[in-house]
């Protein structure tokens, strides 16, 4: 098993897809010759020739051509460099890609994968800091995944490319150069969906995804040192979402459910997770939703730090929650 | 001592370069964080073009906007403070390097979305038509931004309604790490403006006097109701797209050639020939920049308790 960091794992997954599926294309701004602004697509252009190429700064055309090529049987993998840049081109996903299979009664399809990355990093400006996954989970017809580890990133990318629906993969750039991990690279492409129990404990179920997973796990470990064990359920796939696993876990943890994400709370996907649990009748007592404050994200780290939950704040909130 | 003509231009360009070089230093020292886009090598554009604007005119720039803000008259200390996340910054640290504004100085903002500010300039000109001010608007963006749909829409909007907008395209040949020549078939970017009926010209963007006279001519025309104009400034950045970009995509020969073409080297050579003490000019700029940076560094950081203020009216 190769030892890979997150960026390396995505690169390996892309390489595998380009090798196994001759109908794949990989394109976006700076992805080919420069190998991506975060180095994720390094060397793929060298090995796959004109199936990997750089594009103009034209997000609308990147997504729109992916839709058109996918309708004709290609399997494009395209990059939107920052999730914030989706917003200049969303028509192509929401009005276009998401409708194709449904309205044509399956006669047409748009099996494309959009890779992007999101979230805040030190001093990133308000237009480079947003967590936008909930915009996409609100759109029926799109698939959404937010991985957190090299293995997870590898598996999600392969599953996304093999999936016959349009899939948006949200990385978090602060994870790219993280610790290396042994990554199992050979297995059959897994169907999309599913979740992973990252730790178990009886006091509550904490659902989370993406980069937040690491902060939640760190907070849960600290809480355990204080004698309170919680279950952490990581749900990288937000569509399809593993509600069943959540409900099972909540039922096993006294009906207590917390959801933590980096996106701001109002309209965040955490609300959907909580309401589904409520509808399933598994909740007992009040649930906890934890995310960024409902405001814009300022560049100054002193300000951003006050708005986005860190390990310390998650610990404080979970402590209050589990003792309530 | 007040300098005039080429000496004043050199000083103005040095103020920008010294500011940018100071940022590089602060970044290295860990005082300045995040993605920072320097305009080292591109100083002639802002110095020449901003001279054509009056106080009431509007300017919309990009993340590579420090030089434009400085040329517009934004003082250095609150600019440093902004980038350093200090409470005394022009936006109290909320904008940062890539997205601050200083409306008091006619600097209506950087933008971190490529092409994002171009239609704002068209709107500012539209407002000028209705508020009786006679304001014109200027917007500056890169070569790569020409491939953004929003820019094409904004340019046609201005053309269709004869709005007084100056579109300045700083062509430094690269869009991040990708050369513009690989991303267009027709490298004459001015043709896109011409096709929309917008007066357009491509000029040496490293000559501040030429930039000033060209932009002033179009500004006068715009004030006279003759509509928008497009000026392509041929220039180069001597540094990476952002601090940390090691520029593997550029050859040594190209960088050397750019080093000869860049505005400060050229202006210095020309002035030195006529006996001007150009080192004194550089020193004056560096002293001012050093003092401003030192003061800003001592300023208090933005107060976390204020982080939620100003979201709504
Ligand atoms: C809509 C959008 N797409 C992509 C980016 C990422 N990006 C930032 S700067 C840049 C290159 C812009 O090149 P150019 O317009 O030539 O300006 P320069 O940086 O050379 O001044 C890109 C692709 C962005 N900020 N916004
Ligand atoms: Mg450029």
XYZ file of C-alpha atoms and ligand atoms in Angstrom:
664
model
C 0.000 0.000 0.000
C 1.454 3.387 -0.940
C 1.948 6.044 1.729
C 0.123 9.128 0.526
C -0.971 12.465 1.834
C -4.410 13.738 0.899
C -3.250 15.448 -2.294
C -1.312 12.354 -3.294
C -4.325 10.156 -2.671
C -6.530 12.268 -4.920
C -3.794 12.223 -7.531
C -3.622 8.420 -7.333
C -7.380 8.148 -7.691
C -7.401 10.442 -10.717
C -4.539 8.493 -12.280
C -6.397 5.266 -11.760
C -9.588 6.638 -13.303
C -7.691 8.032 -16.288
C -6.071 4.618 -16.752
C -9.171 2.493 -16.303
C -11.689 4.670 -18.065
C -10.546 5.880 -21.478
C -13.629 8.086 -21.669
C -12.415 10.285 -18.803
C -11.066 13.784 -19.396
C -9.483 15.981 -16.748
C -9.464 19.737 -17.131
C -9.635 23.072 -15.364
C -7.543 26.148 -14.608
C -3.847 25.329 -14.102
C -4.526 21.595 -13.677
C -2.341 20.254 -16.496
C 1.091 21.753 -17.057
C 1.304 23.449 -13.635
C -0.193 20.350 -11.987
C -2.824 22.312 -10.084
C -2.365 25.258 -7.732
C -2.242 22.786 -4.860
C -0.251 20.195 -6.763
C -3.104 17.688 -6.749
C -3.044 16.920 -10.473
C 0.747 16.845 -10.779
C 2.181 14.874 -13.713
C -1.153 13.608 -14.996
C -0.805 15.770 -18.074
C 2.554 14.165 -18.862
C 1.082 10.702 -18.740
C -2.318 11.184 -20.320
C -1.619 13.727 -23.022
C -4.493 15.709 -24.390
C -7.048 14.111 -22.098
C -5.649 16.386 -19.373
C -5.587 20.076 -20.200
C -5.527 23.630 -18.872
C -8.472 25.905 -19.558
C -9.163 29.615 -19.740
C -10.550 31.265 -16.579
C -14.049 30.423 -17.724
C -15.882 28.439 -15.074
C -19.149 28.581 -16.944
C -17.531 27.007 -19.984
C -15.647 24.476 -17.869
C -18.855 23.183 -16.328
C -20.948 23.597 -19.443
C -18.527 21.727 -21.693
C -18.343 18.980 -19.079
C -22.118 18.658 -19.308
C -22.052 18.535 -23.104
C -19.166 16.074 -23.258
C -20.813 13.879 -20.652
C -24.032 13.802 -22.684
C -21.969 12.430 -25.554
C -20.428 9.624 -23.539
C -17.271 11.166 -22.144
C -16.738 11.132 -18.376
C -15.269 14.539 -17.607
C -13.535 15.328 -14.339
C -13.278 19.084 -14.063
C -11.841 21.355 -11.443
C -13.293 24.509 -9.965
C -10.214 25.876 -8.216
C -12.077 27.289 -5.222
C -15.688 26.426 -4.351
C -16.333 30.176 -4.207
C -15.719 30.311 -7.972
C -18.643 27.943 -8.588
C -20.852 30.934 -8.043
C -20.005 32.533 -11.370
C -21.163 29.403 -13.189
C -23.809 27.607 -11.175
C -26.346 27.587 -13.994
C -24.409 24.777 -15.593
C -24.833 22.514 -12.592
C -28.214 23.515 -11.244
C -30.261 24.300 -14.358
C -28.315 22.039 -16.663
C -26.453 19.019 -15.270
C -29.020 18.227 -12.601
C -31.903 18.169 -15.082
C -30.497 16.098 -17.879
C -31.228 12.555 -16.751
C -34.556 13.408 -15.144
C -36.156 15.373 -17.939
C -34.939 13.065 -20.707
C -36.293 10.065 -18.790
C -32.806 8.671 -18.666
C -32.190 8.915 -22.410
C -29.427 11.383 -21.635
C -27.093 11.574 -18.665
C -24.340 13.819 -17.361
C -21.847 11.555 -15.596
C -19.338 14.201 -14.647
C -17.262 14.881 -11.573
C -16.425 18.337 -10.328
C -13.452 18.565 -7.991
C -13.190 21.618 -5.826
C -11.882 22.694 -2.427
C -13.301 25.027 0.156
C -13.143 26.379 3.661
C -11.141 28.916 5.561
C -7.357 28.996 5.896
C -5.304 31.650 7.677
C -5.969 35.135 6.226
C -8.038 33.828 3.315
C -10.427 36.537 2.186
C -14.208 36.453 2.332
C -14.374 35.283 -1.290
C -12.018 32.373 -0.620
C -13.355 31.020 2.656
C -16.881 29.797 2.186
C -18.207 26.307 2.781
C -20.875 25.860 0.177
C -21.873 22.195 0.300
C -25.420 22.947 1.399
C -26.105 24.904 -1.804
C -25.497 21.659 -3.641
C -27.285 19.302 -1.273
C -30.331 21.457 -1.876
C -30.254 20.554 -5.564
C -31.872 17.202 -6.377
C -29.939 15.438 -9.104
C -26.469 16.267 -7.830
C -24.305 14.028 -5.651
C -22.108 15.580 -2.987
C -19.132 14.254 -1.037
C -16.824 15.990 1.450
C -13.880 13.700 2.334
C -11.435 14.103 5.220
C -8.571 11.588 5.002
C -6.300 10.293 2.234
C -8.128 6.945 2.081
C -11.457 8.643 2.155
C -10.376 11.078 -0.556
C -9.111 8.253 -2.739
C -12.226 6.152 -2.373
C -14.621 9.048 -2.865
C -12.861 10.219 -5.993
C -12.952 6.763 -7.591
C -16.592 6.282 -6.624
C -17.459 9.745 -7.913
C -15.906 9.159 -11.305
C -17.527 5.741 -11.681
C -20.895 7.160 -10.634
C -23.268 7.930 -13.495
C -24.626 11.084 -11.856
C -23.021 14.520 -11.633
C -20.922 14.491 -8.459
C -19.305 17.412 -6.657
C -16.269 16.514 -4.532
C -15.384 19.135 -1.928
C -11.861 18.921 -0.585
C -10.519 21.267 2.058
C -7.167 22.766 1.044
C -5.807 22.660 4.602
C -5.854 18.852 4.311
C -3.873 18.490 1.091
C -0.414 18.441 2.615
C -1.396 16.675 5.816
C 0.022 13.481 7.213
C 0.683 10.531 4.957
C -1.360 7.421 5.421
C -1.255 3.960 3.937
C -3.878 4.075 1.212
C -5.462 0.958 -0.244
C -5.580 1.780 -3.928
C -6.589 -1.353 -5.762
C -10.102 -2.274 -4.705
C -13.272 -2.314 -6.750
C -14.907 1.109 -6.981
C -17.318 1.364 -4.067
C -20.842 2.529 -4.690
C -21.354 6.132 -3.590
C -22.705 6.804 -0.099
C -22.000 5.386 3.326
C -20.444 6.610 6.530
C -17.674 5.662 8.938
C -17.834 5.214 12.683
C -14.642 6.992 13.780
C -15.005 6.301 17.487
C -17.700 4.953 19.762
C -19.106 6.138 23.042
C -22.466 6.110 24.756
C -22.904 9.774 25.672
C -23.945 11.135 22.276
C -23.561 10.746 18.526
C -21.568 13.490 16.840
C -22.039 13.619 13.071
C -19.488 15.489 11.020
C -17.726 15.639 7.650
C -14.760 17.163 5.862
C -11.911 18.913 7.630
C -14.104 19.416 10.705
C -13.855 15.685 11.336
C -10.306 16.142 12.621
C -11.295 18.858 15.057
C -14.267 16.849 16.260
C -12.113 13.769 16.831
C -9.553 15.816 18.738
C -12.309 17.327 20.882
C -13.853 13.902 21.464
C -10.506 12.526 22.617
C -10.142 15.364 25.090
C -13.672 14.786 26.307
C -12.865 11.103 26.784
C -9.961 12.083 29.027
C -12.576 13.827 31.148
C -14.551 10.576 31.272
C -17.201 11.241 28.637
C -17.149 9.028 25.557
C -19.033 10.062 22.448
C -19.556 8.342 19.119
C -18.197 10.203 16.128
C -19.884 9.278 12.870
C -18.211 10.692 9.799
C -20.557 11.103 6.851
C -18.459 12.189 3.864
C -21.327 11.601 1.463
C -24.034 14.200 1.908
C -25.944 12.959 -1.122
C -26.732 10.141 -0.786
C -26.692 10.642 2.961
C -26.521 7.733 5.384
C -29.464 8.763 7.549
C -29.957 5.173 8.664
C -26.514 4.953 10.209
C -27.140 8.228 12.010
C -30.462 7.056 13.363
C -29.042 3.724 14.468
C -26.217 5.450 16.266
C -28.431 8.077 17.865
C -30.730 5.360 19.138
C -27.679 3.660 20.688
C -26.463 6.879 22.339
C -29.513 7.804 24.335
C -31.155 9.821 21.585
C -28.452 12.499 21.759
C -27.334 13.996 18.427
C -24.828 16.733 17.656
C -23.836 17.836 14.149
C -20.685 19.829 13.496
C -19.706 21.434 10.195
C -17.546 24.342 9.097
C -20.320 25.899 7.019
C -22.418 28.493 8.808
C -25.323 27.124 10.782
C -28.414 28.589 9.107
C -29.400 26.487 6.130
C -26.394 24.246 6.706
C -26.776 20.535 6.043
C -26.666 19.904 9.791
C -30.232 21.138 10.018
C -31.354 18.428 7.608
C -29.543 15.742 9.593
C -31.243 16.864 12.788
C -34.722 17.117 11.314
C -34.497 13.669 9.737
C -33.540 12.250 13.115
C -36.455 14.097 14.666
C -38.806 12.696 12.040
C -37.430 9.216 12.651
C -38.311 9.613 16.316
C -34.842 8.775 17.583
C -34.027 12.065 19.305
C -34.295 12.602 22.981
C -33.716 16.051 24.384
C -32.430 18.932 22.341
C -29.956 18.351 19.531
C -26.819 20.452 18.969
C -25.870 22.161 15.717
C -22.415 23.623 15.600
C -20.974 25.538 12.646
C -19.579 28.892 11.684
C -21.469 31.954 12.846
C -23.973 33.313 10.342
C -21.777 36.038 8.996
C -19.206 36.724 6.293
C -15.694 35.448 6.909
C -13.132 38.199 7.566
C -9.500 37.886 6.475
C -7.896 38.735 9.825
C -7.212 35.495 11.663
C -8.193 37.060 14.985
C -11.657 37.736 13.550
C -12.136 34.505 11.596
C -11.036 32.535 14.648
C -13.948 33.969 16.585
C -16.439 32.723 13.992
C -15.378 29.209 12.992
C -15.492 26.452 15.617
C -12.060 25.167 16.607
C -11.247 22.125 18.726
C -11.480 24.157 21.899
C -14.938 25.494 21.098
C -16.174 22.110 19.964
C -14.918 20.617 23.212
C -16.667 23.301 25.259
C -19.940 22.828 23.397
C -19.803 19.028 23.545
C -19.017 19.180 27.247
C -22.067 21.344 27.891
C -24.151 19.178 25.584
C -23.252 15.850 27.128
C -23.729 17.172 30.649
C -27.074 18.791 29.949
C 11.127 68.532 -1.766
C 8.479 68.095 -4.430
C 9.504 66.197 -7.477
C 7.895 66.528 -10.860
C 7.610 64.598 -14.084
C 9.719 61.453 -14.404
C 11.233 61.939 -10.962
C 7.809 62.033 -9.346
C 6.835 58.957 -11.333
C 9.914 57.098 -10.187
C 9.200 58.006 -6.584
C 5.580 56.919 -6.945
C 6.660 53.625 -8.463
C 9.242 53.094 -5.746
C 6.621 53.660 -3.045
C 4.647 50.782 -4.529
C 7.618 48.519 -5.024
C 9.026 49.182 -1.576
C 5.595 48.464 -0.105
C 5.412 45.156 -1.959
C 8.951 44.193 -1.032
C 8.185 44.959 2.578
C 5.222 42.617 2.351
C 7.489 39.863 1.132
C 9.678 40.445 4.157
C 6.712 40.462 6.524
C 5.415 37.258 4.958
C 8.745 35.562 5.454
C 8.822 36.693 9.070
C 5.357 35.248 9.641
C 3.721 38.605 10.361
C 1.762 38.544 7.116
C -0.311 35.453 6.396
C -2.172 33.926 3.511
C -2.135 34.396 -0.217
C -0.547 37.700 -1.237
C -0.339 38.858 -4.856
C 2.428 41.364 -5.471
C 2.540 43.803 -8.379
C 6.326 44.103 -8.516
C 7.158 45.013 -12.119
C 3.718 46.435 -12.851
C 4.021 49.782 -11.038
C 3.819 52.047 -14.075
C 0.165 51.187 -14.766
C -1.303 52.448 -11.517
C 1.003 55.457 -11.341
C 0.123 56.577 -14.854
C -3.559 55.670 -14.927
C -4.655 57.001 -11.543
C -3.390 60.433 -12.539
C -6.335 60.611 -14.949
C -8.891 60.243 -12.181
C -10.444 62.927 -10.049
C -11.488 62.504 -6.450
C -15.057 61.582 -7.288
C -14.171 58.971 -9.884
C -14.422 55.307 -8.972
C -11.751 52.642 -9.255
C -12.282 48.901 -9.075
C -9.251 46.633 -9.020
C -8.296 43.034 -8.290
C -6.423 41.056 -5.635
C -3.256 42.438 -7.282
C -4.453 45.818 -6.137
C -2.030 47.215 -3.559
C -0.309 49.393 -6.163
C -3.613 50.749 -7.409
C -4.698 51.669 -3.909
C -1.386 53.394 -3.230
C -1.524 55.287 -6.519
C -5.042 56.391 -5.629
C -3.679 57.957 -2.464
C -4.521 55.430 0.221
C -2.023 56.049 3.053
C 0.510 53.297 3.638
C 0.018 52.707 7.326
C -3.678 51.669 7.268
C -2.875 49.645 4.166
C -0.161 47.702 5.965
C -2.458 47.450 8.960
C -5.201 45.961 6.792
C -2.926 43.285 5.445
C -1.579 42.549 8.910
C -5.059 42.025 10.342
C -4.903 45.127 12.522
C -7.896 47.051 13.853
C -6.467 50.180 12.200
C -6.595 48.682 8.712
C -8.679 50.327 6.008
C -11.290 47.629 6.633
C -10.225 46.718 10.153
C -8.559 43.585 8.784
C -11.702 42.156 7.206
C -10.613 42.540 3.626
C -6.996 41.464 3.862
C -4.501 41.583 1.034
C -6.866 40.475 -1.680
C -10.200 42.114 -0.944
C -9.987 45.495 0.752
C -11.518 48.786 -0.254
C -10.786 52.376 0.717
C -13.785 54.303 -0.519
C -12.593 57.530 1.147
C -9.799 57.566 -1.377
C -11.829 56.624 -4.434
C -10.627 53.049 -4.234
C -13.790 51.017 -4.477
C -12.242 47.728 -3.891
C -10.104 44.871 -4.844
C -11.853 41.712 -5.866
C -10.806 38.118 -5.395
C -13.184 36.759 -7.964
C -11.606 37.110 -11.393
C -13.762 39.578 -13.316
C -15.920 40.215 -10.271
C -15.418 43.969 -10.090
C -15.694 44.843 -13.763
C -19.443 45.274 -13.841
C -19.234 47.289 -10.611
C -17.310 49.919 -12.552
C -20.008 49.935 -15.207
C -22.580 50.405 -12.457
C -20.574 53.237 -10.911
C -20.571 54.973 -14.279
C -24.299 54.357 -14.567
C -24.773 55.959 -11.171
C -22.731 58.921 -12.361
C -25.118 59.425 -15.236
C -28.068 59.580 -12.862
C -26.609 61.482 -9.916
C -25.416 64.392 -11.976
C -21.838 64.035 -10.712
C -20.183 63.468 -14.057
C -18.185 60.663 -12.445
C -16.281 58.267 -14.615
C -15.213 54.821 -13.525
C -12.076 52.836 -14.084
C -11.558 49.137 -13.643
C -8.378 47.172 -13.918
C -8.090 43.442 -14.456
C -5.655 40.929 -15.890
C -5.252 39.278 -19.266
C -6.771 36.086 -17.902
C -9.912 37.903 -16.816
C -10.709 38.525 -20.473
C -11.875 34.906 -20.607
C -14.427 35.384 -17.862
C -17.973 35.704 -19.141
C -18.842 38.455 -16.688
C -16.189 40.698 -18.228
C -17.611 40.340 -21.714
C -21.088 41.091 -20.401
C -19.924 44.178 -18.534
C -18.020 45.543 -21.510
C -20.976 45.204 -23.826
C -23.270 46.745 -21.231
C -21.057 49.807 -21.053
C -20.792 49.976 -24.821
C -24.525 49.621 -25.420
C -25.256 52.532 -23.106
C -22.194 54.689 -23.892
C -21.177 54.620 -20.252
C -17.997 56.428 -19.174
C -15.914 53.435 -18.132
C -12.211 52.885 -18.668
C -11.388 49.194 -18.903
C -7.709 48.647 -18.213
C -6.319 45.227 -18.930
C -2.910 44.618 -17.363
C -1.428 42.024 -19.649
C 1.428 40.396 -17.744
C 1.211 37.369 -20.060
C 0.141 34.980 -17.324
C -3.035 33.947 -15.614
C -1.693 32.388 -12.458
C 0.617 29.697 -13.814
C -0.732 29.533 -17.361
C 0.354 31.743 -20.270
C -2.440 33.737 -21.893
C -1.187 32.807 -25.362
C -2.238 29.205 -24.702
C -5.731 30.266 -23.683
C -6.759 32.442 -26.614
C -6.590 32.103 -30.362
C -6.388 35.812 -31.017
C -3.773 37.380 -28.757
C -4.902 40.908 -29.624
C -7.128 41.350 -26.602
C -8.059 44.834 -27.801
C -9.965 43.177 -30.662
C -12.582 42.008 -28.219
C -13.272 45.584 -27.200
C -13.212 46.820 -30.769
C -15.715 44.155 -31.736
C -18.097 45.626 -29.169
C -17.619 49.130 -30.510
C -15.303 50.210 -27.701
C -12.310 52.397 -28.547
C -9.245 50.323 -27.735
C -5.496 50.500 -27.756
C -2.541 48.400 -26.663
C 0.378 50.311 -25.162
C 3.671 49.858 -23.349
C 2.427 49.522 -19.806
C 5.897 50.069 -18.375
C 6.016 53.731 -19.343
C 4.121 55.771 -16.743
C 4.031 58.919 -18.884
C 2.576 57.056 -21.834
C 0.017 55.357 -19.627
C -0.918 58.720 -18.139
C -1.406 60.498 -21.450
C -3.269 57.603 -23.058
C -5.637 57.052 -20.170
C -6.162 60.809 -19.754
C -7.193 61.112 -23.380
C -9.803 58.359 -22.993
C -10.909 59.775 -19.662
C -11.548 63.134 -21.320
C -13.513 61.430 -24.067
C -15.560 59.513 -21.511
C -16.289 62.721 -19.601
C -17.417 64.240 -22.894
C -20.003 61.515 -23.312
C -18.122 59.503 -25.888
C -18.450 56.263 -23.972
C -16.123 53.559 -22.741
C -12.558 52.762 -23.728
C -10.249 49.807 -23.360
C -6.508 50.089 -22.769
C -4.289 47.037 -22.767
C -1.146 47.659 -20.729
C 1.667 45.363 -21.771
C 3.669 44.654 -18.664
C 5.178 41.848 -16.592
C 5.340 40.735 -13.042
C 8.867 40.107 -11.826
C 7.660 37.799 -9.093
C 5.328 34.836 -8.783
C 1.551 34.988 -9.043
C 1.478 34.941 -5.245
C 4.198 34.875 -2.614
C 5.506 31.322 -2.712
C 4.965 30.692 -6.422
C 8.397 29.559 -7.596
C 7.555 30.175 -11.261
C 8.750 26.901 -12.716
C 6.750 27.818 -15.787
C 9.094 30.688 -16.694
C 12.572 30.495 -18.181
C 15.557 32.344 -16.784
C 15.949 34.131 -20.123
C 12.403 35.410 -19.936
C 12.862 36.682 -16.397
C 16.054 38.443 -17.398
C 14.336 40.095 -20.322
C 11.507 41.182 -18.055
C 14.077 42.614 -15.666
C 15.274 44.917 -18.413
C 11.784 45.932 -19.520
C 10.375 46.675 -16.088
C 9.483 50.274 -15.348
C 11.738 51.113 -12.422
C 14.903 49.853 -14.090
C 14.030 51.822 -17.200
C 13.119 55.038 -15.419
C 16.187 54.771 -13.230
C 18.494 54.345 -16.199
C 16.936 57.303 -17.996
C 17.099 59.616 -14.968
C 20.586 58.572 -13.940
C 21.750 59.539 -17.395
C 20.567 63.071 -16.777
C 22.312 63.157 -13.435
C 19.379 62.644 -11.070
C 20.200 60.996 -7.750
C 17.881 58.036 -8.188
C 19.185 56.352 -5.069
C 17.852 59.223 -3.006
C 14.459 58.642 -4.600
C 14.528 54.966 -3.720
C 15.699 55.755 -0.193
C 12.909 58.263 0.365
C 10.343 55.664 -0.655
C 11.863 52.942 1.486
C 12.073 55.199 4.535
C 8.425 56.096 4.240
C 7.439 52.448 3.769
C 9.574 51.234 6.674
C 8.072 53.788 9.021
C 4.519 52.949 7.960
C 5.123 49.212 8.372
C 6.677 49.655 11.805
C 3.731 51.717 13.005
C 1.210 49.264 11.588
C 2.990 46.325 13.211
C 2.624 48.028 16.564
C -1.090 48.600 16.002
C -3.558 46.382 17.897
C -4.962 43.312 16.167
C -8.595 43.336 15.102
C -10.847 42.740 18.090
C -12.621 39.348 17.934
C -15.564 40.854 19.809
C -16.339 42.933 16.718
C -16.315 40.000 14.287
C -20.089 39.925 13.846
C -20.636 43.642 13.389
C -21.810 45.277 10.155
C -23.514 42.278 8.564
C -26.759 44.164 8.108
C -27.835 47.795 8.114
C -13.796 33.281 -10.998
C -12.409 32.967 -10.575
N -11.768 31.936 -11.173
C -10.519 31.623 -10.808
C -9.870 32.336 -9.846
C -8.461 31.956 -9.419
N -7.504 32.926 -9.932
C -7.101 33.949 -9.179
S -6.088 34.960 -10.000
C -6.186 34.036 -11.391
C -5.420 34.437 -12.596
C -5.852 35.719 -13.137
O -5.018 36.111 -14.159
P -5.087 37.549 -14.764
O -6.498 37.931 -14.975
O -4.195 37.578 -15.932
O -4.533 38.497 -13.615
P -3.096 38.535 -12.933
O -3.164 37.634 -11.762
O -2.082 38.122 -13.926
O -2.919 39.936 -12.488
C -7.003 32.940 -11.199
C -7.260 31.916 -12.201
C -10.583 33.386 -9.230
N -10.031 34.124 -8.249
N -11.831 33.683 -9.618
Mg -2.190 38.118 -15.987
